[in-house]
Coordinates of C-alpha atoms in Angstrom, one line a residue:
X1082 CA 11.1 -77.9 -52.9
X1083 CA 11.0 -75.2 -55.9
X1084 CA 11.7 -76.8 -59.1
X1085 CA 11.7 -75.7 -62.8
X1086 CA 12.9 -72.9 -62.2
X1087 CA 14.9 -72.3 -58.9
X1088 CA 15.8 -69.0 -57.9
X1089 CA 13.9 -67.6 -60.5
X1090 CA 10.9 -68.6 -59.8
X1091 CA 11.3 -68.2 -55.5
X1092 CA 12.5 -64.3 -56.8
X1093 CA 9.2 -64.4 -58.5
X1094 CA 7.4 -65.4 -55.2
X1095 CA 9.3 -62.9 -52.9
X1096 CA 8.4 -59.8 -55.7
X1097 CA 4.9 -60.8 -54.4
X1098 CA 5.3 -61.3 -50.7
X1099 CA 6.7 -57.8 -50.6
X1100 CA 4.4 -56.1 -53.0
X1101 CA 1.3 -57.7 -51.2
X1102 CA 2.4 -57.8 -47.4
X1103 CA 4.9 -54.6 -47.5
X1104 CA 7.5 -57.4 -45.8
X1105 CA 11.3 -55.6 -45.3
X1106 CA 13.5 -57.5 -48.4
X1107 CA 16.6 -58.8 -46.4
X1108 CA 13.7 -60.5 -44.3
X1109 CA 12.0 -61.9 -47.2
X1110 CA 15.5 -63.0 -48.8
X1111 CA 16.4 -64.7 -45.3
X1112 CA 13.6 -66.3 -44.9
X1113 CA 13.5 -68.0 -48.1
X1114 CA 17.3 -68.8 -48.6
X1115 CA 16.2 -70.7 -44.9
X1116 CA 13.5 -72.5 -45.9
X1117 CA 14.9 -73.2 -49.1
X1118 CA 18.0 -75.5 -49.5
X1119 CA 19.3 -73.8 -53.2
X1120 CA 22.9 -74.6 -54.7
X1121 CA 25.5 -71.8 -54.0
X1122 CA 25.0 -70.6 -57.5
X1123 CA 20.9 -70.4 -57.4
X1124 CA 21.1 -69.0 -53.8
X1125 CA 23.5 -65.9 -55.4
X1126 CA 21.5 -65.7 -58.7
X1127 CA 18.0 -65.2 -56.0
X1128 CA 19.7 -62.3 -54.3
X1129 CA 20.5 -60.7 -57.3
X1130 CA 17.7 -61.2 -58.8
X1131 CA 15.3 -60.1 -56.0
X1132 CA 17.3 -57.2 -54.4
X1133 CA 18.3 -56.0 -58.4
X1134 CA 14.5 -56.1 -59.5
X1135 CA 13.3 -54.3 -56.2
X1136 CA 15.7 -52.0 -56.9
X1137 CA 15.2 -51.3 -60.6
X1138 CA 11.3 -51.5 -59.7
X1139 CA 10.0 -48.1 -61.1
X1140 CA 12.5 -48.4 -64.2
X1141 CA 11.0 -51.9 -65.3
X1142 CA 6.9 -50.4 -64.6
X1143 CA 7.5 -47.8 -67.2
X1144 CA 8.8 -50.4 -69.9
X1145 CA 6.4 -52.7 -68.7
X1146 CA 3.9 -50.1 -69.5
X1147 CA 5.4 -48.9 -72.6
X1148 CA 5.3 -52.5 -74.6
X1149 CA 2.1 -54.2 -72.8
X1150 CA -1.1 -53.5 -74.6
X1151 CA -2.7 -54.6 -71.4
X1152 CA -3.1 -51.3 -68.8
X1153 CA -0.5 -52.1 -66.5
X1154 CA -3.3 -52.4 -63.3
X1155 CA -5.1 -55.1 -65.1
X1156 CA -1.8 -57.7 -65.4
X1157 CA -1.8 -60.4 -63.0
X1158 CA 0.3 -59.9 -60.2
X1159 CA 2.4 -63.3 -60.9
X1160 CA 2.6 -62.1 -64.5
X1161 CA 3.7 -58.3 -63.9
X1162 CA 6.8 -59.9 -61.6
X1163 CA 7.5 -62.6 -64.3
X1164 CA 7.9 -59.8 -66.5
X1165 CA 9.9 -57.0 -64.3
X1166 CA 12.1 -60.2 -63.4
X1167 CA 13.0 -60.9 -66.9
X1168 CA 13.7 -57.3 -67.9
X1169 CA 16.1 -56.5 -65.4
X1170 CA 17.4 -59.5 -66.2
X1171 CA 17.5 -59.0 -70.2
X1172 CA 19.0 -55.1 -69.2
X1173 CA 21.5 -55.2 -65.9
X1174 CA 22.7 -59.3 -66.3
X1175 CA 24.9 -60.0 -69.4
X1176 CA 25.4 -63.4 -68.4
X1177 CA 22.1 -65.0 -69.4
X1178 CA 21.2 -65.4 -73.1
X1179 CA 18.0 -63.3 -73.8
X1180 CA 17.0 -67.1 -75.4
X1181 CA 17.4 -68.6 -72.0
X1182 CA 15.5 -65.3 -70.2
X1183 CA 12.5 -65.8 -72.6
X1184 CA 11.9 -69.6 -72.0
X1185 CA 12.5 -69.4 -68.5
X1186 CA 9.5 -66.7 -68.6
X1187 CA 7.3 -68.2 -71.0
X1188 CA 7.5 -71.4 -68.5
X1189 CA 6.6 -69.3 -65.3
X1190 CA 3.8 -67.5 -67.0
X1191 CA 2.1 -71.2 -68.0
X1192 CA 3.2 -72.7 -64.6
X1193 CA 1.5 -69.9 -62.8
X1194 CA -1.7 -68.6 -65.3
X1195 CA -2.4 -70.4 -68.5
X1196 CA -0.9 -70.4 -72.5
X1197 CA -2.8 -67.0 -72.8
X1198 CA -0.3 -65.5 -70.1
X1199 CA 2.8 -67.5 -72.2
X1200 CA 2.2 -66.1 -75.4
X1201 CA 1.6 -62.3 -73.8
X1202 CA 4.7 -62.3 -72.2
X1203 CA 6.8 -63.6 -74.7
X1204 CA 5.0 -61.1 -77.2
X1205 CA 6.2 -57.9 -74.7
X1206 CA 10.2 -59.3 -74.2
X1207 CA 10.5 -60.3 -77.5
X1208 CA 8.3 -56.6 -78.7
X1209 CA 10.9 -54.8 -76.2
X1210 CA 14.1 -56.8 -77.5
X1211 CA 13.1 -56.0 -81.1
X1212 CA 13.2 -52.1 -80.1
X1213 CA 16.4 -51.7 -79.1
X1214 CA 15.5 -49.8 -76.5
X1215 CA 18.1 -48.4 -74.2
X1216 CA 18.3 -46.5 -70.3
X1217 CA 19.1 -43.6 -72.2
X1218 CA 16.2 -43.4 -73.7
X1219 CA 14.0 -42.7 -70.8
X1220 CA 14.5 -38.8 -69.8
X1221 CA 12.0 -38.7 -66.8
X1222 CA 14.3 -39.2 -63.6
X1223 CA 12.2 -41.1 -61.5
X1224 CA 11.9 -44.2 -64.2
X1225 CA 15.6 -43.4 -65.3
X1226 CA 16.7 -44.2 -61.8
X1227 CA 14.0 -45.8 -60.4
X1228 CA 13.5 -43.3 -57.3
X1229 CA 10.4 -42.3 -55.8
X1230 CA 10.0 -38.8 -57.2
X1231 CA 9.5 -37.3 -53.4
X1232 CA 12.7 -38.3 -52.7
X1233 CA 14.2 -36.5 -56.5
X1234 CA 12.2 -33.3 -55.6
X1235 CA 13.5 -33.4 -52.1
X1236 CA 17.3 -34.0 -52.8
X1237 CA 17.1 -31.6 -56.1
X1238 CA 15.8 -28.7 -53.6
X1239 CA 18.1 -29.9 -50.8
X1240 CA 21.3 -30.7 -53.2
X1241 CA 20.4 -29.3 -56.5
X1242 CA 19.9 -30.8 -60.3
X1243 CA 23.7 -32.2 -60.5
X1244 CA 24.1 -33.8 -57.0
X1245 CA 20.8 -35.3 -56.6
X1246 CA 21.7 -37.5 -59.5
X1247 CA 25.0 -38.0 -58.6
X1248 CA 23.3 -39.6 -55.7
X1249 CA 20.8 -41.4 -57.6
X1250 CA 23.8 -43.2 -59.9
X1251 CA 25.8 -43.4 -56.6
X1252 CA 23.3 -45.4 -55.0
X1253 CA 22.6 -47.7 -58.0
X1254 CA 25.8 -49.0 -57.8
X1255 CA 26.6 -51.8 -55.3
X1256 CA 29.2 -50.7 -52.7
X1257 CA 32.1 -52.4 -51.7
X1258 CA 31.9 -54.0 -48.5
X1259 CA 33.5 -52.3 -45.7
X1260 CA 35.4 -53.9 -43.1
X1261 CA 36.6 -52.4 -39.7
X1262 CA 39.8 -53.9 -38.3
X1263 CA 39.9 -54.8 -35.0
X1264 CA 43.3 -53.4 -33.7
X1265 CA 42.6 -55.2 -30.6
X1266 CA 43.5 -58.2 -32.1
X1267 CA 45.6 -57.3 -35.2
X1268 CA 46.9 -54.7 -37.2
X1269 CA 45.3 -53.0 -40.4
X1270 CA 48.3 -54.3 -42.6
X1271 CA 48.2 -57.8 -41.4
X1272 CA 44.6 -57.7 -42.3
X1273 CA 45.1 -56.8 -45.5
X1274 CA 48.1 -59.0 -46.2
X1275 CA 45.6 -62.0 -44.7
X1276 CA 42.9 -61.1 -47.3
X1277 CA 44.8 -60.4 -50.1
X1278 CA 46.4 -63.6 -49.9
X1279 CA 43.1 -65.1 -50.0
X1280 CA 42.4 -63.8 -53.8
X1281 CA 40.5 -60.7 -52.7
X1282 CA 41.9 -57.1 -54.0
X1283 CA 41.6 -54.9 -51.0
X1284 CA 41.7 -51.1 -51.2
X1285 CA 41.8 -48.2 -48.8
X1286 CA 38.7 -45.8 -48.0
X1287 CA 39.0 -42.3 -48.5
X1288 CA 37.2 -41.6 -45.5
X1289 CA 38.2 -43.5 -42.7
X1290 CA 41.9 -45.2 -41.6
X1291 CA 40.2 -47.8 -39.9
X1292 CA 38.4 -49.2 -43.0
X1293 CA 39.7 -51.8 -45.4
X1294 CA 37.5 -52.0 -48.9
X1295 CA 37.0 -55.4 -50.7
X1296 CA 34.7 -55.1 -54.0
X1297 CA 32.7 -58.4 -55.3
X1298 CA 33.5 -60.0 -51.4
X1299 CA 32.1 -63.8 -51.2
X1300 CA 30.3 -64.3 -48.1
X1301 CA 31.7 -62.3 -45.2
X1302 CA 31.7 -65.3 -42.9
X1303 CA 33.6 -67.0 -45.4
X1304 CA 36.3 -64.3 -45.2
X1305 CA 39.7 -65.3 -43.2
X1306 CA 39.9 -63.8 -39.8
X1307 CA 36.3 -63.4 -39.1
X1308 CA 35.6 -66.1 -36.9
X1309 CA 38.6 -64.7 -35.0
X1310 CA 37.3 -61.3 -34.5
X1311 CA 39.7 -59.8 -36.7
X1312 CA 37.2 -57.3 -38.1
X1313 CA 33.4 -56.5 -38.0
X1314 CA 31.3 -55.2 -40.8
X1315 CA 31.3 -51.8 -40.8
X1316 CA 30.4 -48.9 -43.5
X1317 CA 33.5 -46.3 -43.8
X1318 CA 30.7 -43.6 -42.8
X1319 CA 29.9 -44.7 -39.7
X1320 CA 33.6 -45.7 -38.9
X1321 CA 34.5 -42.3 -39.9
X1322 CA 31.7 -40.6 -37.4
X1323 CA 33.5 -42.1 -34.5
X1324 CA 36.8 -41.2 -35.4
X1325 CA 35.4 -37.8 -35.2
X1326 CA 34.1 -38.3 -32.1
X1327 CA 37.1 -39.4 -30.5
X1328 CA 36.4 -41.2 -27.6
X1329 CA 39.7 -41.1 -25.4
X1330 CA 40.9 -44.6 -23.2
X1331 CA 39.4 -45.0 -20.3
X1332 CA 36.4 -42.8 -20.8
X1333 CA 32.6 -43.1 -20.6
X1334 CA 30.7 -43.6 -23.1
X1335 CA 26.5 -43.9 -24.0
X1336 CA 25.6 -45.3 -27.0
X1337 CA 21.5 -44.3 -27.3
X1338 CA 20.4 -46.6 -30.1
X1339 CA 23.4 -49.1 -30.2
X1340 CA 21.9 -51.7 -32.2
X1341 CA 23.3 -53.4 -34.1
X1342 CA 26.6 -52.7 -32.3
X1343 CA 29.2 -51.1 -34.8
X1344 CA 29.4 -47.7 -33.2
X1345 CA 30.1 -49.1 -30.0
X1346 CA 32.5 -51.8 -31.0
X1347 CA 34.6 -49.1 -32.9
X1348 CA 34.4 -46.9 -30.0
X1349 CA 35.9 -49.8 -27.7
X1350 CA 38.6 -50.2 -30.4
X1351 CA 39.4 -46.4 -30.2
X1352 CA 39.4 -46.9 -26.5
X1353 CA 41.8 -49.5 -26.4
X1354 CA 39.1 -51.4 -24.7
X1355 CA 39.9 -49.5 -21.8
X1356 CA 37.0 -47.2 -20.3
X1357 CA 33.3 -48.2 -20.0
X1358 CA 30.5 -48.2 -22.7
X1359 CA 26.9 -48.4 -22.4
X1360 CA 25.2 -49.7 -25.6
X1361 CA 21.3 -49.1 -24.7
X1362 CA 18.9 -50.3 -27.4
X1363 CA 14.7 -50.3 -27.3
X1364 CA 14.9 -53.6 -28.9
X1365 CA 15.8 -55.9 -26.2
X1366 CA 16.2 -59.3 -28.7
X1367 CA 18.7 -57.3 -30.5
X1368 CA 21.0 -56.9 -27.4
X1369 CA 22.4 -60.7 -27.6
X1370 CA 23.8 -59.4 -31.0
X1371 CA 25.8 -57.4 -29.4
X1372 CA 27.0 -58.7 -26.5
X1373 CA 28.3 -62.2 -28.6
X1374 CA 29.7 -59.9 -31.1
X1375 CA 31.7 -58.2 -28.2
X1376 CA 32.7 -61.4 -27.0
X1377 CA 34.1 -62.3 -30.6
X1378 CA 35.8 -59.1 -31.1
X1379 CA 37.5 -59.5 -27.6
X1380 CA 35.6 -56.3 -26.3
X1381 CA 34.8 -56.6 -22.3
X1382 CA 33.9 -52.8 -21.4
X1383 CA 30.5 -53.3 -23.4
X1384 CA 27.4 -53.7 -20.8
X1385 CA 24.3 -53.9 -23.7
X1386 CA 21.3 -53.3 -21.9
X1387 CA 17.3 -52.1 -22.7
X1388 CA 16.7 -48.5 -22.5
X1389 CA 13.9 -46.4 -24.6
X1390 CA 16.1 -43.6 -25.8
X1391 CA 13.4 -41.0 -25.5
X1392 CA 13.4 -42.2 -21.7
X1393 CA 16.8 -41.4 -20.5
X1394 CA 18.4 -43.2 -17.4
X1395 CA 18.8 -40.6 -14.5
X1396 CA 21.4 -42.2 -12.8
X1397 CA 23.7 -41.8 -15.4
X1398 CA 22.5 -37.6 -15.9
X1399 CA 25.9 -35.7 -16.5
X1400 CA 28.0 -38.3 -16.3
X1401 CA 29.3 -39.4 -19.6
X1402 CA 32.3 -38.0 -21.8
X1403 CA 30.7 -39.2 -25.1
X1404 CA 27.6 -39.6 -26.2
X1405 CA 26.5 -41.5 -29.5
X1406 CA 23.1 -40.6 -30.8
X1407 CA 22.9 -42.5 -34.4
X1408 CA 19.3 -42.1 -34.6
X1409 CA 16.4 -44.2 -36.4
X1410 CA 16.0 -42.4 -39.6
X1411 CA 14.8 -42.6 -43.3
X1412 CA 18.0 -43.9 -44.4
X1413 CA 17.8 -42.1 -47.8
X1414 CA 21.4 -42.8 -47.6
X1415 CA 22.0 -46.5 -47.5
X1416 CA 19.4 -47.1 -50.4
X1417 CA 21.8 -49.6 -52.1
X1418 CA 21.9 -51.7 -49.3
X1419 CA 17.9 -51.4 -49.0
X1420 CA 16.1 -51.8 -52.2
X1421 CA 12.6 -51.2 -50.2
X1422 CA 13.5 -47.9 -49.1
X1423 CA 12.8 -46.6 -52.6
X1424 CA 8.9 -47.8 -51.9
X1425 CA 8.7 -45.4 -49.2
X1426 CA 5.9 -42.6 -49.2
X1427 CA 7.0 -39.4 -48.1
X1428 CA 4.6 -39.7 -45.3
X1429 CA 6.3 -42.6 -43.7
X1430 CA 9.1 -40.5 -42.8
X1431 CA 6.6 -37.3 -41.6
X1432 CA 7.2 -38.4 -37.8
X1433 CA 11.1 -39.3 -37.8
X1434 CA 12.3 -35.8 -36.7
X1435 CA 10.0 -35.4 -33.7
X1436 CA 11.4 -38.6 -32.3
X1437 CA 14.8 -37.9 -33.4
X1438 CA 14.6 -34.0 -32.0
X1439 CA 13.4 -35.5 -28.3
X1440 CA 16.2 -38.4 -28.7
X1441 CA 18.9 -35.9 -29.1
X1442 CA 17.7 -33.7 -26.6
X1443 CA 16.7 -36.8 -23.6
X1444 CA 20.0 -38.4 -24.4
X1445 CA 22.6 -34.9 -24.4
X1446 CA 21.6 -34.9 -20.0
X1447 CA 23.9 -37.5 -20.0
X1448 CA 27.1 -35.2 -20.6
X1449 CA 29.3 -33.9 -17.9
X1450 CA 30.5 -29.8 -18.8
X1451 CA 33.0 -30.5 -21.7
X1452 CA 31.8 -33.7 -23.2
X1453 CA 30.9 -33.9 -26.6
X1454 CA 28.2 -35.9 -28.6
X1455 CA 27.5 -37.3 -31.7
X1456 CA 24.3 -36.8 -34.0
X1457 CA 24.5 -39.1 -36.7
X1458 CA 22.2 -40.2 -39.2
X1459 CA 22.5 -42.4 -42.8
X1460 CA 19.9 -40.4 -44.3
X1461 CA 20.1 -37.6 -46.8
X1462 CA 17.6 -35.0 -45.6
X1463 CA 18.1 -31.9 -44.1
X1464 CA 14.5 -31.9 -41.5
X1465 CA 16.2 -35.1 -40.1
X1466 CA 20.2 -33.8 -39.9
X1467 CA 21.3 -30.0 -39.6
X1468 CA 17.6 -29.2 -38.9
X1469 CA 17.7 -31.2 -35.8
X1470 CA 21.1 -30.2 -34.3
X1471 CA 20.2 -26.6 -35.4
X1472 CA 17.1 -26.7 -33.6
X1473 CA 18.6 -28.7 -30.3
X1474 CA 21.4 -25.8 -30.4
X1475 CA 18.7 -22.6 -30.7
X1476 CA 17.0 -23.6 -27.2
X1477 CA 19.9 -25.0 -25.1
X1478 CA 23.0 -22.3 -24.8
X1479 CA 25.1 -25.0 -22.9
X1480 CA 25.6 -26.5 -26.3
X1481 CA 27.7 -25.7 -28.9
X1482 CA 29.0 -27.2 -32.4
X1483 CA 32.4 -28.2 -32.8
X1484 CA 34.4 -26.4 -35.5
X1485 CA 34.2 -27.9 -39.1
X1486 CA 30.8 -29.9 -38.2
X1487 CA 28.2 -30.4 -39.9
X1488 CA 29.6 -32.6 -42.2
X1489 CA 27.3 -34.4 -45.1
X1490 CA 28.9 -37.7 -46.6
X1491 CA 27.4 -38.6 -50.2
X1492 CA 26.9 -41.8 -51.1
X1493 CA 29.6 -43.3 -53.3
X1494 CA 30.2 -47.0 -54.5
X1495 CA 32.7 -47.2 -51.3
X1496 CA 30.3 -45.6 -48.4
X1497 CA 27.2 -44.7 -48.0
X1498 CA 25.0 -41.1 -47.5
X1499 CA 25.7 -40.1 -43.8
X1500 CA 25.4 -37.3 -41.9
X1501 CA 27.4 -36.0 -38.9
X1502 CA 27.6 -33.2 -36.4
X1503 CA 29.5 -33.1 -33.2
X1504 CA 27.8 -31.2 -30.6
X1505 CA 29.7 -29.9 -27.0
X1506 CA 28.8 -29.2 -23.4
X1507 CA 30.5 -26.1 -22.7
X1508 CA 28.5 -25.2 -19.5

């Protein structure tokens, strides 16, 4: 059992796992709120601290470097995440006394180096809290917003100056959480009315009629009418892509890369749960996730089954009415949700439209002459969105795009980046 220090010290271990294994942070964070049995107070105070400093990560480096008079390569790895822990702390939590922040730190460094390690890092937060140094102080982007600067250059070209840090600001803010009510099993006011009366303040999304908006939510399982299947965690985005897509009752529909489910279960709701869906998936242990959500949500015309998208089933060639393609992607757009992401070199995203180009173009056989299909992505980055769907439409004249599409949703504090296009069989 951790003691001392609690979730500050177990945020201090998971800065390392990830920084020295490259292990995914809701993994991390799972794993160790598992293993770890923490009060409800120390298991919130981890998350925030470990997602928050992961997320800050480039930010706290360049004060880190600016008050150490040790090259920042040279600091212990222990120390460096003792220190980016206690700055975000001391600059994004104005809960904790910068007293309390200081002591905790001086303890960790002795705990895990020696009085040396103390006495340097209470020399750089107490150097750092004497400077009043503020956010706005710091005029390059990348440690302003803590992005990668591939991914500034990239939406700046893409975007321009204005919007790329409208999505930088967007995406440091944490979203609301999006819920999708079930109309299977209730109705969008009695939702609301059941939430509201359970302390929460519940808005509307501007995007999507299905969606119901809850900001600061406790623990969705904690949330009345979940175990019932009242509603399923959905972005507005993505609930807003398949209201576009309009999938009719009692129509066929292919979902390419279904996992984890919520493009499928909101087409079933559009349905009426009346039709047929296929939810096909590579990842055959992810397929139980979808088939007991199903069962919760009261949704029977679901068959979840394993199918490598870029290996299409014949027997189902020009058959469908609707196909889903919500390919794997960069997600550039859901950063706020995904703190790693930011970590990313551009080269790990240098083979994503290949695979997504032959997934959209395997997976559009399955439309009969009139059906239409959705390309969907939650990335921000045009060689992965209208890139693809313009390429797929240059080389196959059966095709065209429906009127209005593409559409680009930026990220704001209520959805996340997405892009859409709706693509139909005319021939």
């Amino acid at each position: 059992m951790i003691q001392l220090s609690g979730a500050r010290e177990l945020a201090m271990i998971s800065l390392g796992k990830s920084e020295k294994h490259g292990k995914y942070a809701n993994i991390e964070l799972n794993a160790m709120l598992k293993k770890y049995s923490l009060p409800a107070n120390d298991r919130s105070l981890f998350t925030v601290l470990y997602y928050g400093t992961l997320e800050r990560l480039f930010t706290l480096d360049y004060i880190i470097r600016k008050f150490s008079d040790i090259p920042f390569e040279e600091i212990n790895m222990n120390i460096r995440n003792i220190l980016r822990l206690s700055l975000y702390q001391l600059i994004f939590l104005d809960k904790i006394p910068d007293h309390a922040v200081c002591d905790q730190a001086v303890k960790l460094a002795a705990k895990y180096s020696n009085l040396g390690a103390s006495g340097y890092v209470n020399a750089v937060l107490r150097q750092f809290l004497r400077s009043g140094f503020s956010l706005n102080d710091i005029t390059d982007l990348s440690a302003k917003y803590s992005y990668n600067n591939w991914m500034i250059d990239l939406w700046t070209d893409a975007y321009g100056r204005e919007k790329a840090i409208e999505i930088m600001e967007a995406q440091n803010t944490h979203l609301y959480l999006s819920l999708r009510v079930n109309t299977l099993k209730t109705t969008k006011k009695t939702l609301w009315d059941k939430l509201t009366s359970f302390g929460l303040t519940v808005e509307d999304s501007p995007l999507s009629s299905s969606a119901l908006l809850i900001k600061n939510s406790p623990p969705v399982t904690s949330l009345p009418g979940f175990s019932d299947g009242e509603f399923f965690v959905q972005d507005a985005a993505s609930q807003y892509a398949v209201e576009l897509l309009k999938p009719e009752s009692g129509s066929f529909v292919i979902d390419c890369c279904a996992c984890p489910g919520g493009k499928s279960f909101s087409s079933a709701i559009e349905m009426k749960n009346k039709g047929r869906i296929l939810s096909l998936d590579l990842h055959e242990n992810k397929l139980n996730l979808i088939k007991n959500e199903a069962k919760t949500l009261g949704i029977d015309i679901i068959s979840a089954e394993k199918q490598d998208a870029t290996d299409p089933r014949m027997t189902c060639h020009s058959m469908t009415n609707h196909v889903i393609c919500d390919v794997p992607c960069s997600g550039l757009g859901v950063i706020s949700k995904k703190p790693d992401i930011r970590m990313k070199s551009s080269e790990d995203i240098q083979k994503l439209p290949e695979l997504q180009y032959k997934i959209l173009e395997k997976s559009s056989g399955y439309l009969t002459c009139g059906g239409t299909l959705l390309y969907s992505t939650c990335t921000l980055n045009p060689a992965e969105n209208q890139d693809i769907t313009n390429r797929f439409l240059s080389s196959h004249p059966q095709f065209e795009r429906k009127n209005g599409f593409p559409k680009t949703i930026f990220p704001t504090e209520k959805n996340d980046g997405f892009f859409i296009d709706i693509l139909v069989r005319n021939k």
